[in-house]
Short mmCIF file of N, CA and C in Angstrom, two decimals:
data_model
loop_
_atom_site.label_atom_id
_atom_site.label_comp_id
_atom_site.label_asym_id
_atom_site.label_seq_id
_atom_site.Cartn_x
_atom_site.Cartn_y
_atom_site.Cartn_z
N MET A 1 0.84 -1.21 0.00
CA MET A 1 0.00 0.00 0.00
C MET A 1 0.88 1.27 0.00
N ILE A 2 1.81 1.32 0.94
CA ILE A 2 2.68 2.50 1.04
C ILE A 2 3.58 2.60 -0.18
N GLU A 3 4.11 1.47 -0.63
CA GLU A 3 4.98 1.47 -1.82
C GLU A 3 4.24 1.96 -3.05
N ARG A 4 2.98 1.51 -3.20
CA ARG A 4 2.19 1.93 -4.35
C ARG A 4 1.96 3.45 -4.30
N PHE A 5 1.66 3.95 -3.13
CA PHE A 5 1.44 5.39 -2.95
C PHE A 5 2.72 6.15 -3.29
N THR A 6 3.86 5.64 -2.80
CA THR A 6 5.15 6.30 -3.05
C THR A 6 5.47 6.32 -4.53
N GLN A 7 5.21 5.20 -5.22
CA GLN A 7 5.48 5.14 -6.66
C GLN A 7 4.62 6.14 -7.43
N SER A 8 3.33 6.21 -7.10
CA SER A 8 2.46 7.16 -7.79
C SER A 8 2.87 8.60 -7.46
N TYR A 9 3.29 8.80 -6.23
CA TYR A 9 3.74 10.12 -5.80
C TYR A 9 4.98 10.55 -6.58
N ARG A 10 5.89 9.60 -6.78
CA ARG A 10 7.10 9.89 -7.55
C ARG A 10 6.76 10.21 -9.01
N ILE A 11 5.80 9.50 -9.57
CA ILE A 11 5.42 9.74 -10.97
C ILE A 11 4.73 11.11 -11.09
N GLU A 12 3.88 11.43 -10.13
CA GLU A 12 3.15 12.70 -10.20
C GLU A 12 4.03 13.90 -9.88
N TYR A 13 4.97 13.70 -8.99
CA TYR A 13 5.80 14.83 -8.55
C TYR A 13 7.30 14.53 -8.71
N PRO A 14 7.75 14.28 -9.95
CA PRO A 14 9.18 13.99 -10.10
C PRO A 14 10.06 15.20 -9.78
N LYS A 15 9.51 16.39 -10.07
CA LYS A 15 10.29 17.61 -9.83
C LYS A 15 10.56 17.80 -8.34
N LEU A 16 9.62 17.41 -7.53
CA LEU A 16 9.78 17.54 -6.08
C LEU A 16 10.94 16.68 -5.59
N PHE A 17 11.00 15.45 -6.12
CA PHE A 17 12.10 14.55 -5.74
C PHE A 17 13.42 15.06 -6.29
N LEU A 18 13.37 15.60 -7.52
CA LEU A 18 14.57 16.18 -8.12
C LEU A 18 15.08 17.33 -7.25
N ASN A 19 14.16 18.18 -6.81
CA ASN A 19 14.52 19.31 -5.95
C ASN A 19 15.09 18.83 -4.62
N ALA A 20 14.53 17.75 -4.08
CA ALA A 20 15.02 17.20 -2.82
C ALA A 20 16.46 16.70 -2.99
N ASP A 21 16.72 16.02 -4.11
CA ASP A 21 18.08 15.55 -4.39
C ASP A 21 19.02 16.72 -4.58
N LEU A 22 18.55 17.71 -5.31
CA LEU A 22 19.36 18.91 -5.56
C LEU A 22 19.69 19.60 -4.24
N PHE A 23 18.69 19.73 -3.38
CA PHE A 23 18.89 20.36 -2.08
C PHE A 23 19.92 19.58 -1.26
N GLN A 24 19.80 18.25 -1.29
CA GLN A 24 20.74 17.38 -0.56
C GLN A 24 22.16 17.58 -1.09
N ASN A 25 22.30 17.65 -2.41
CA ASN A 25 23.62 17.85 -3.03
C ASN A 25 24.19 19.22 -2.68
N LEU A 26 23.35 20.24 -2.73
CA LEU A 26 23.81 21.59 -2.38
C LEU A 26 24.22 21.66 -0.91
N ARG A 27 23.46 20.98 -0.06
CA ARG A 27 23.79 20.95 1.36
C ARG A 27 25.14 20.27 1.59
N SER A 28 25.36 19.15 0.91
CA SER A 28 26.64 18.44 1.01
C SER A 28 27.79 19.31 0.51
N LEU A 29 27.54 19.99 -0.60
CA LEU A 29 28.56 20.88 -1.16
C LEU A 29 28.90 22.00 -0.19
N LEU A 30 27.87 22.60 0.39
CA LEU A 30 28.06 23.69 1.34
C LEU A 30 28.85 23.22 2.56
N LEU A 31 28.49 22.05 3.08
CA LEU A 31 29.21 21.50 4.22
C LEU A 31 30.67 21.22 3.88
N SER A 32 30.92 20.73 2.67
CA SER A 32 32.30 20.47 2.23
C SER A 32 33.09 21.77 2.15
N ILE A 33 32.47 22.81 1.61
CA ILE A 33 33.14 24.11 1.49
C ILE A 33 33.45 24.67 2.88
N LEU A 34 32.49 24.56 3.80
CA LEU A 34 32.72 25.04 5.16
C LEU A 34 33.84 24.27 5.84
N GLU A 35 33.89 22.97 5.64
CA GLU A 35 34.95 22.13 6.21
C GLU A 35 36.31 22.55 5.65
N LEU A 36 36.36 22.77 4.34
CA LEU A 36 37.59 23.19 3.68
C LEU A 36 38.05 24.54 4.23
N LEU A 37 37.12 25.45 4.38
CA LEU A 37 37.41 26.78 4.92
C LEU A 37 37.95 26.69 6.34
N LYS A 38 37.30 25.85 7.15
CA LYS A 38 37.72 25.65 8.53
C LYS A 38 39.15 25.10 8.58
N ASN A 39 39.43 24.11 7.74
CA ASN A 39 40.77 23.51 7.70
C ASN A 39 41.82 24.50 7.22
N SER A 40 41.44 25.34 6.25
CA SER A 40 42.37 26.35 5.73
C SER A 40 42.71 27.36 6.82
N ILE A 41 41.70 27.81 7.53
CA ILE A 41 41.92 28.78 8.61
C ILE A 41 42.80 28.17 9.70
N ALA A 42 42.55 26.91 10.02
CA ALA A 42 43.36 26.22 11.04
C ALA A 42 44.82 26.11 10.57
N ALA A 43 45.02 25.79 9.30
CA ALA A 43 46.38 25.67 8.76
C ALA A 43 47.10 27.02 8.78
N ILE A 44 46.39 28.07 8.40
CA ILE A 44 46.97 29.42 8.41
C ILE A 44 47.34 29.82 9.84
N HIS A 45 46.47 29.49 10.77
CA HIS A 45 46.71 29.81 12.17
C HIS A 45 47.92 29.07 12.70
N ARG A 46 48.03 27.78 12.34
CA ARG A 46 49.20 26.98 12.76
C ARG A 46 50.49 27.57 12.19
N THR A 47 50.46 27.96 10.91
CA THR A 47 51.63 28.54 10.26
C THR A 47 52.03 29.84 10.94
N ALA A 48 51.05 30.68 11.21
CA ALA A 48 51.31 31.96 11.87
C ALA A 48 51.90 31.74 13.26
N SER A 49 51.35 30.78 13.99
CA SER A 49 51.86 30.47 15.33
C SER A 49 53.29 29.97 15.26
N LEU A 50 53.57 29.12 14.27
CA LEU A 50 54.91 28.56 14.09
C LEU A 50 55.90 29.66 13.74
N ASN A 51 55.50 30.55 12.83
CA ASN A 51 56.38 31.68 12.45
C ASN A 51 56.66 32.56 13.66
N HIS A 52 55.66 32.81 14.46
CA HIS A 52 55.81 33.64 15.65
C HIS A 52 56.77 32.97 16.64
N PHE A 53 56.61 31.67 16.80
CA PHE A 53 57.45 30.89 17.71
C PHE A 53 58.91 30.91 17.23
N MET A 54 59.12 30.78 15.90
CA MET A 54 60.47 30.76 15.35
C MET A 54 61.15 32.12 15.50
N LYS A 55 60.37 33.19 15.36
CA LYS A 55 60.94 34.54 15.49
C LYS A 55 61.38 34.81 16.92
N GLN A 56 60.71 34.22 17.88
CA GLN A 56 61.05 34.45 19.28
C GLN A 56 62.37 33.78 19.67
N LYS A 57 62.72 32.69 18.98
CA LYS A 57 63.94 31.94 19.35
C LYS A 57 65.20 32.68 19.00
#
């Protein structure tokens, strides 16, 4: 019963499912970009700290 409803729902509203997939992909992309940004900032911070430490010696 539920499967039949889901199949008809998919046929009637394919764009809705397409949009859901698109939204999921965009969300994944955004999370990846944020992770990359976070890692870049951490790397820059580590480099700056290391340079500061080396200058003090």
